[in-house]
Tab-separated table of C-alpha atoms in Angstrom:
chain	number	residue	atom	x	y	z
A	1	UNK	CA	0.213	0.195	-0.167
A	2	UNK	CA	1.288	3.229	-0.727
A	3	UNK	CA	1.357	6.044	1.679
A	4	UNK	CA	0.180	9.416	1.617
A	5	UNK	CA	1.170	12.787	3.574
A	6	UNK	CA	-0.976	14.113	6.112
A	7	UNK	CA	-1.154	16.659	8.461
A	8	UNK	CA	-0.795	15.663	12.178
A	9	UNK	CA	-0.553	18.376	15.410
A	10	UNK	CA	2.670	16.964	16.353
A	11	UNK	CA	3.085	19.662	19.415
A	12	UNK	CA	0.857	22.520	21.184
A	13	UNK	CA	1.687	24.873	23.715
A	14	UNK	CA	-0.531	28.248	24.894
A	15	UNK	CA	-1.050	30.786	27.604
A	16	UNK	CA	-3.472	31.909	30.404
A	17	UNK	CA	-2.693	35.599	32.014
A	18	UNK	CA	-1.662	35.388	34.872
A	19	UNK	CA	-4.388	37.723	36.288
A	20	UNK	CA	-8.059	35.959	37.061
A	21	UNK	CA	-11.598	37.951	36.201
A	22	UNK	CA	-14.396	37.082	38.579
A	23	UNK	CA	-17.941	38.460	38.022
A	24	UNK	CA	-17.986	39.691	41.179
A	25	UNK	CA	-15.494	42.274	39.842
A	26	UNK	CA	-18.393	43.799	37.723
A	27	UNK	CA	-20.469	43.927	40.673
A	28	UNK	CA	-19.306	47.998	40.341
A	29	UNK	CA	-20.516	48.246	37.038
A	30	UNK	CA	-23.418	50.846	35.482
A	31	UNK	CA	-24.637	48.945	32.589
A	32	UNK	CA	-26.619	50.283	29.415
A	33	UNK	CA	-29.176	48.575	26.783
A	34	UNK	CA	-28.269	48.685	23.561
A	35	UNK	CA	-30.347	51.672	23.388
A	36	UNK	CA	-28.483	53.955	25.897
A	37	UNK	CA	-30.851	53.281	28.587
A	38	UNK	CA	-30.022	52.253	32.309
A	39	UNK	CA	-30.342	48.502	33.040
A	40	UNK	CA	-33.201	48.695	35.774
A	41	UNK	CA	-32.075	46.115	37.905
A	42	UNK	CA	-28.977	44.992	40.025
A	43	UNK	CA	-26.044	44.038	39.701
A	44	UNK	CA	-25.897	41.085	41.399
A	45	UNK	CA	-29.380	39.801	39.979
A	46	UNK	CA	-27.614	40.497	36.705
A	47	UNK	CA	-24.675	39.099	36.793
A	48	UNK	CA	-26.677	35.458	38.391
A	49	UNK	CA	-28.971	35.284	35.419
A	50	UNK	CA	-25.968	35.785	33.042
A	51	UNK	CA	-23.404	32.907	34.800
A	52	UNK	CA	-26.960	30.775	34.766
A	53	UNK	CA	-27.065	31.438	30.943
A	54	UNK	CA	-23.209	31.401	30.211
A	55	UNK	CA	-21.691	29.088	32.197
A	56	UNK	CA	-19.117	31.612	32.809
A	57	UNK	CA	-18.305	32.398	36.565
A	58	UNK	CA	-14.410	34.211	35.605
A	59	UNK	CA	-12.161	34.450	32.898
A	60	UNK	CA	-8.344	36.018	32.165
A	61	UNK	CA	-7.316	38.909	31.254
A	62	UNK	CA	-3.838	39.677	30.165
A	63	UNK	CA	-1.204	42.627	32.361
A	64	UNK	CA	-1.071	46.126	31.581
A	65	UNK	CA	2.252	45.532	29.842
A	66	UNK	CA	0.938	42.464	27.623
A	67	UNK	CA	-0.530	42.909	24.190
A	68	UNK	CA	-1.695	40.230	21.818
A	69	UNK	CA	1.622	39.559	19.672
A	70	UNK	CA	3.146	38.741	23.452
A	71	UNK	CA	1.177	36.296	24.719
A	72	UNK	CA	1.041	34.312	20.574
A	73	UNK	CA	4.464	34.392	21.340
A	74	UNK	CA	4.038	32.671	24.962
A	75	UNK	CA	2.236	30.054	23.550
A	76	UNK	CA	4.251	29.638	19.938
A	77	UNK	CA	7.318	29.726	22.784
A	78	UNK	CA	5.156	26.877	24.335
A	79	UNK	CA	4.626	24.755	21.092
A	80	UNK	CA	7.966	25.289	19.797
A	81	UNK	CA	10.027	23.433	23.400
A	82	UNK	CA	6.471	20.580	23.022
A	83	UNK	CA	7.942	19.175	19.989
A	84	UNK	CA	11.158	20.052	20.737
A	85	UNK	CA	10.612	22.045	17.267
A	86	UNK	CA	13.777	24.542	15.985
A	87	UNK	CA	11.605	27.887	14.692
A	88	UNK	CA	14.370	27.491	11.919
A	89	UNK	CA	12.862	25.078	10.335
A	90	UNK	CA	9.268	26.675	9.616
A	91	UNK	CA	7.915	26.959	6.799
A	92	UNK	CA	4.996	28.863	7.328
A	93	UNK	CA	4.110	31.392	10.721
A	94	UNK	CA	0.410	32.128	10.898
A	95	UNK	CA	-1.655	34.471	13.074
A	96	UNK	CA	-5.016	34.496	14.074
A	97	UNK	CA	-6.585	36.963	15.251
A	98	UNK	CA	-9.032	40.174	14.867
A	99	UNK	CA	-7.652	43.035	16.691
A	100	UNK	CA	-3.536	43.866	16.174
A	101	UNK	CA	-2.190	44.764	19.058
A	102	UNK	CA	-3.661	47.151	21.362
A	103	UNK	CA	-2.277	48.726	24.507
A	104	UNK	CA	-3.456	49.388	28.082
A	105	UNK	CA	-2.990	52.863	27.931
A	106	UNK	CA	-3.860	54.095	23.903
A	107	UNK	CA	-6.898	51.862	23.204
A	108	UNK	CA	-6.312	51.288	19.472
A	109	UNK	CA	-5.369	49.045	16.872
A	110	UNK	CA	-1.775	47.612	16.115
A	111	UNK	CA	-2.052	46.263	12.453
A	112	UNK	CA	1.886	46.964	11.173
A	113	UNK	CA	4.067	45.080	11.464
A	114	UNK	CA	2.076	41.730	11.358
A	115	UNK	CA	1.643	39.967	14.798
A	116	UNK	CA	3.579	37.438	12.786
A	117	UNK	CA	6.824	39.488	11.885
A	118	UNK	CA	6.234	40.337	16.123
A	119	UNK	CA	6.543	36.790	16.559
A	120	UNK	CA	9.016	35.913	15.154
A	121	UNK	CA	11.322	38.230	16.097
A	122	UNK	CA	9.982	37.604	19.964
A	123	UNK	CA	10.935	33.900	19.026
A	124	UNK	CA	14.849	35.350	17.476
A	125	UNK	CA	13.754	33.003	13.725
A	126	UNK	CA	15.783	34.682	11.095
A	127	UNK	CA	15.157	31.980	7.961
A	128	UNK	CA	13.642	34.536	5.369
A	129	UNK	CA	11.685	31.191	4.372
A	130	UNK	CA	9.602	31.428	7.689
A	131	UNK	CA	7.034	33.364	5.906
A	132	UNK	CA	5.166	35.091	8.230
A	133	UNK	CA	1.493	36.712	7.582
A	134	UNK	CA	-2.295	37.131	9.347
A	135	UNK	CA	-5.664	35.722	9.536
A	136	UNK	CA	-8.473	37.601	10.364
A	137	UNK	CA	-11.314	35.002	10.762
A	138	UNK	CA	-13.058	36.006	13.501
A	139	UNK	CA	-13.409	33.456	16.563
A	140	UNK	CA	-13.685	30.993	13.792
A	141	UNK	CA	-9.971	32.133	12.714
A	142	UNK	CA	-7.335	29.990	14.350
A	143	UNK	CA	-9.291	26.738	12.668
A	144	UNK	CA	-9.258	28.610	9.615
A	145	UNK	CA	-5.320	29.180	9.777
A	146	UNK	CA	-5.670	24.903	10.565
A	147	UNK	CA	-7.443	24.778	7.555
A	148	UNK	CA	-4.660	26.624	4.907
A	149	UNK	CA	-2.035	24.875	6.923
A	150	UNK	CA	-3.316	21.688	5.747
A	151	UNK	CA	-3.566	23.193	2.456
A	152	UNK	CA	0.276	24.197	2.334
A	153	UNK	CA	1.229	20.142	3.552
A	154	UNK	CA	-1.159	18.061	0.840
A	155	UNK	CA	0.086	20.853	-2.360
A	156	UNK	CA	3.365	19.926	-1.350
A	157	UNK	CA	4.044	24.016	-0.798
A	158	UNK	CA	5.090	23.553	3.152
A	159	UNK	CA	6.020	20.777	5.878
A	160	UNK	CA	5.971	22.045	8.913
A	161	UNK	CA	3.574	25.027	10.390
A	162	UNK	CA	3.300	26.998	12.929
A	163	UNK	CA	-0.109	27.640	13.685
A	164	UNK	CA	-1.419	30.513	16.555
A	165	UNK	CA	-4.730	32.344	18.335
A	166	UNK	CA	-4.364	35.035	20.105
A	167	UNK	CA	-6.904	38.009	21.233
A	168	UNK	CA	-6.599	39.812	23.933
A	169	UNK	CA	-10.814	41.527	23.937
A	170	UNK	CA	-10.674	42.512	27.552
A	171	UNK	CA	-9.043	45.648	25.574
A	172	UNK	CA	-12.291	46.096	23.424
A	173	UNK	CA	-14.371	44.740	25.546
A	174	UNK	CA	-17.792	47.998	26.593
A	175	UNK	CA	-17.201	48.187	30.823
A	176	UNK	CA	-20.579	49.877	29.850
A	177	UNK	CA	-22.253	46.352	28.352
A	178	UNK	CA	-23.078	42.873	29.983
A	179	UNK	CA	-21.627	41.080	27.494
A	180	UNK	CA	-18.459	43.037	28.055
A	181	UNK	CA	-18.209	39.326	31.054
A	182	UNK	CA	-18.091	36.621	28.163
A	183	UNK	CA	-15.162	37.671	26.857
A	184	UNK	CA	-11.531	37.022	28.457
A	185	UNK	CA	-7.243	36.965	26.334
A	186	UNK	CA	-5.813	34.163	25.579
A	187	UNK	CA	-3.503	32.430	23.033
A	188	UNK	CA	-3.354	28.837	21.877
A	189	UNK	CA	-0.542	27.142	19.492
A	190	UNK	CA	0.195	24.567	17.627
A	191	UNK	CA	2.966	22.645	14.665
A	192	UNK	CA	1.255	21.104	12.225
A	193	UNK	CA	4.006	18.788	10.194
A	194	UNK	CA	4.064	17.000	6.859
A	195	UNK	CA	3.491	13.015	7.995
A	196	UNK	CA	3.528	9.847	5.662
A	197	UNK	CA	1.454	7.322	6.619
A	198	UNK	CA	-0.297	4.510	4.186
A	199	UNK	CA	-4.015	4.757	6.621
A	200	UNK	CA	-5.291	8.128	7.580
A	201	UNK	CA	-3.837	9.931	10.143
A	202	UNK	CA	-3.813	13.854	11.218
A	203	UNK	CA	-6.818	16.120	9.206
A	204	UNK	CA	-8.801	14.065	7.711
A	205	UNK	CA	-11.272	16.318	6.678
A	206	UNK	CA	-12.723	19.367	7.477
A	207	UNK	CA	-15.333	22.167	5.868
A	208	UNK	CA	-15.995	26.325	5.835
A	209	UNK	CA	-19.174	28.375	5.129
A	210	UNK	CA	-19.212	32.639	5.399
A	211	UNK	CA	-23.051	33.349	5.712
A	212	UNK	CA	-23.315	37.481	5.098
A	213	UNK	CA	-26.304	37.496	3.361
A	214	UNK	CA	-28.089	38.390	6.540
A	215	UNK	CA	-25.714	37.867	9.148
A	216	UNK	CA	-22.404	39.790	8.120
A	217	UNK	CA	-23.247	42.258	11.196
A	218	UNK	CA	-24.324	40.265	13.893
A	219	UNK	CA	-20.635	41.163	15.178
A	220	UNK	CA	-19.287	44.172	14.690
A	221	UNK	CA	-17.270	47.443	16.362
A	222	UNK	CA	-19.525	49.932	18.535
A	223	UNK	CA	-19.589	52.872	20.094
A	224	UNK	CA	-20.129	51.953	24.176
A	225	UNK	CA	-23.480	51.485	25.542
A	226	UNK	CA	-23.214	54.479	28.044
A	227	UNK	CA	-24.281	57.581	25.717
A	228	UNK	CA	-22.535	59.693	27.973
A	229	UNK	CA	-18.411	57.521	27.813
A	230	UNK	CA	-16.279	60.246	27.796
A	231	UNK	CA	-13.872	58.234	25.058
A	232	UNK	CA	-14.432	57.938	21.283
A	233	UNK	CA	-13.176	54.364	21.806
A	234	UNK	CA	-14.759	51.335	19.464
A	235	UNK	CA	-16.009	47.660	21.078
A	236	UNK	CA	-16.979	44.656	20.838
A	237	UNK	CA	-21.093	44.457	19.705
A	238	UNK	CA	-23.040	41.581	19.854
A	239	UNK	CA	-26.276	40.423	18.377
A	240	UNK	CA	-26.381	37.784	21.282
A	241	UNK	CA	-30.205	35.937	19.808
A	242	UNK	CA	-29.670	36.681	16.664
A	243	UNK	CA	-26.073	34.236	16.068
A	244	UNK	CA	-27.342	31.879	18.691
A	245	UNK	CA	-30.634	31.756	16.288
A	246	UNK	CA	-27.886	30.788	13.637
A	247	UNK	CA	-25.002	28.755	15.082
A	248	UNK	CA	-27.897	26.441	16.473
A	249	UNK	CA	-29.402	26.460	12.862
A	250	UNK	CA	-26.098	25.707	10.592
A	251	UNK	CA	-22.890	25.081	12.912
A	252	UNK	CA	-23.935	21.335	13.084
A	253	UNK	CA	-24.607	20.836	10.023
A	254	UNK	CA	-21.132	22.297	8.918
A	255	UNK	CA	-19.743	19.820	11.106
A	256	UNK	CA	-21.814	16.841	10.429
A	257	UNK	CA	-20.598	17.747	7.025
A	258	UNK	CA	-17.157	17.737	7.751
A	259	UNK	CA	-17.421	14.223	9.861
A	260	UNK	CA	-18.692	12.901	5.866
A	261	UNK	CA	-15.922	14.090	4.597
A	262	UNK	CA	-13.976	11.730	6.635
A	263	UNK	CA	-15.236	8.995	6.123
A	264	UNK	CA	-15.721	7.967	10.190
A	265	UNK	CA	-19.079	6.715	11.736
A	266	UNK	CA	-20.643	9.426	14.268
A	267	UNK	CA	-20.312	6.935	16.829
A	268	UNK	CA	-16.720	6.526	15.802
A	269	UNK	CA	-16.662	10.451	17.364
A	270	UNK	CA	-14.659	10.455	20.646
A	271	UNK	CA	-14.302	14.162	21.059
A	272	UNK	CA	-15.919	17.878	20.293
A	273	UNK	CA	-14.186	20.738	20.534
A	274	UNK	CA	-16.122	23.816	20.003
A	275	UNK	CA	-15.755	27.200	20.449
A	276	UNK	CA	-17.197	28.092	23.907
A	277	UNK	CA	-18.939	31.560	23.527
A	278	UNK	CA	-21.407	30.532	25.307
A	279	UNK	CA	-22.153	26.886	27.543
A	280	UNK	CA	-25.965	27.216	26.588
A	281	UNK	CA	-25.677	27.799	22.612
A	282	UNK	CA	-22.600	24.843	22.703
A	283	UNK	CA	-24.859	22.308	24.631
A	284	UNK	CA	-27.291	23.118	22.891
A	285	UNK	CA	-25.429	23.194	18.999
A	286	UNK	CA	-23.975	19.369	20.099
A	287	UNK	CA	-27.763	18.758	21.349
A	288	UNK	CA	-28.895	19.301	18.096
A	289	UNK	CA	-26.066	17.084	16.318
A	290	UNK	CA	-27.302	14.605	17.898
A	291	UNK	CA	-30.248	15.112	16.802
A	292	UNK	CA	-28.786	14.829	12.929
A	293	UNK	CA	-28.547	11.652	13.572
A	294	UNK	CA	-31.401	10.147	15.520
A	295	UNK	CA	-29.672	9.832	18.535
A	296	UNK	CA	-31.837	11.660	21.578
A	297	UNK	CA	-29.052	10.101	24.651
A	298	UNK	CA	-25.444	12.494	24.309
A	299	UNK	CA	-22.661	10.573	25.071
A	300	UNK	CA	-21.454	11.879	27.832
A	301	UNK	CA	-18.216	13.801	28.672
A	302	UNK	CA	-17.858	13.990	24.925
A	303	UNK	CA	-17.768	17.566	24.802
A	304	UNK	CA	-14.608	19.465	26.686
A	305	UNK	CA	-15.805	22.755	28.186
A	306	UNK	CA	-13.709	25.322	29.575
A	307	UNK	CA	-16.050	28.610	30.073
A	308	UNK	CA	-16.219	27.638	32.731
A	309	UNK	CA	-13.198	29.872	34.128
A	310	UNK	CA	-11.738	30.972	30.704
A	311	UNK	CA	-15.165	32.453	28.998
A	312	UNK	CA	-14.597	33.553	25.725
A	313	UNK	CA	-11.533	34.254	24.165
A	314	UNK	CA	-11.875	34.158	20.387
A	315	UNK	CA	-9.354	32.341	18.497
A	316	UNK	CA	-7.206	31.327	21.520
A	317	UNK	CA	-10.140	29.304	22.596
A	318	UNK	CA	-9.789	26.207	20.577
A	319	UNK	CA	-6.055	25.975	20.232
A	320	UNK	CA	-5.957	26.145	24.052
A	321	UNK	CA	-8.824	23.999	24.671
A	322	UNK	CA	-6.537	21.307	22.731
A	323	UNK	CA	-3.619	21.965	24.166
A	324	UNK	CA	-4.531	21.231	27.645
A	325	UNK	CA	-6.683	18.269	26.656
A	326	UNK	CA	-3.400	16.700	24.746
A	327	UNK	CA	-1.433	17.366	27.688
A	328	UNK	CA	-3.814	15.528	29.969
A	329	UNK	CA	-4.954	18.334	31.346
A	330	UNK	CA	-8.855	18.812	31.912
A	331	UNK	CA	-10.260	16.627	34.171
A	332	UNK	CA	-12.062	13.208	33.111
A	333	UNK	CA	-10.739	13.925	29.574
A	334	UNK	CA	-7.899	11.728	28.115
A	335	UNK	CA	-6.992	11.743	24.706
A	336	UNK	CA	-6.583	8.359	23.250
A	337	UNK	CA	-3.743	6.923	20.526
A	338	UNK	CA	-5.465	6.337	17.019
A	339	UNK	CA	-9.128	8.691	18.544
A	340	UNK	CA	-11.218	10.998	16.244
A	341	UNK	CA	-11.656	13.822	17.412
A	342	UNK	CA	-13.405	17.239	15.732
A	343	UNK	CA	-12.931	20.365	15.901
A	344	UNK	CA	-15.313	23.451	15.228
A	345	UNK	CA	-15.871	26.670	16.216
A	346	UNK	CA	-18.429	29.561	14.886
A	347	UNK	CA	-17.352	33.203	14.527
A	348	UNK	CA	-17.547	36.930	13.203
A	349	UNK	CA	-18.552	36.910	9.254
A	350	UNK	CA	-21.116	34.883	10.056
A	351	UNK	CA	-17.731	32.568	8.818
A	352	UNK	CA	-18.160	29.075	10.373
A	353	UNK	CA	-15.973	25.595	10.001
A	354	UNK	CA	-15.117	23.003	11.249
A	355	UNK	CA	-12.496	19.303	10.968
A	356	UNK	CA	-12.140	16.009	11.741
A	357	UNK	CA	-8.709	15.130	13.506
A	358	UNK	CA	-7.328	11.773	14.050
A	359	UNK	CA	-5.070	11.224	16.883
A	360	UNK	CA	-1.618	9.227	15.553
A	361	UNK	CA	-0.886	5.949	17.577
């Protein structure tokens, strides 16, 4: 039997910021609705309802001296170290993010030079053939970068790629918007390498879709909900209900499409790693996915969760989740050789993608 080239993750890393922000830290905030009206409910009631819906009780923020490229570098270094990879041997360095570097004291996005170039500089990689570029694709950006990397490797254009997802959502969260409690900061990274095998391994299939005809602006930038906010900053704004309804309808179909393309039976899927915007939404997506296959009872412990203590860290969610999972740092979740996992994400655009990945023996 002839051998084919597949894309296999040979190492992973993450950086979880040190500032632990609990729900109680928002108790003194003054919240307004999208029309600029102060919310009538008391903050303790708002926070309790928020945690019931989202499953978020705390999240992590970067320290004042850190920006996105700093934590991207730390996650990348962790991935390189864990895989004993020499950075000079990389063909590509891809950083998925959406807001660039935003300093604590000057909250304007910096995109020049690219964050990938900044990370390459911090890693002290001199090889000019290690091409560095950024990918903005909403919360689905890291998985899309992994998909692009698979195309590079399958075509023979690359053998080893560093794929990073990093974001500091705390710097673009409106303190007067309840949704600000969803967001956290973080970074994750993997090393994807070319691997010859007689049997399918690593990335088996993937698919991506963009639903911008009607839903392009369910996530967008806008002014503070507080009409008297003194600074002319832009913050991340979300139409939560519209996004929830669309994700519930479409994400299970996209996941199913990738599973069918992989040739793997649904009952052979061992874990589902889904981007975690809020607990209620991902649990509803999981339920709908099982219904797509005519299954009423959800497999116990099929979906690892980190949202309760990390919140939604955008493009960092999936790579961080994968890193913790692969290193045995998630209770009741063990990565087994030969097992099949699904990675899926949804984000601004609206962009949705899914991948089936088989752990090498």
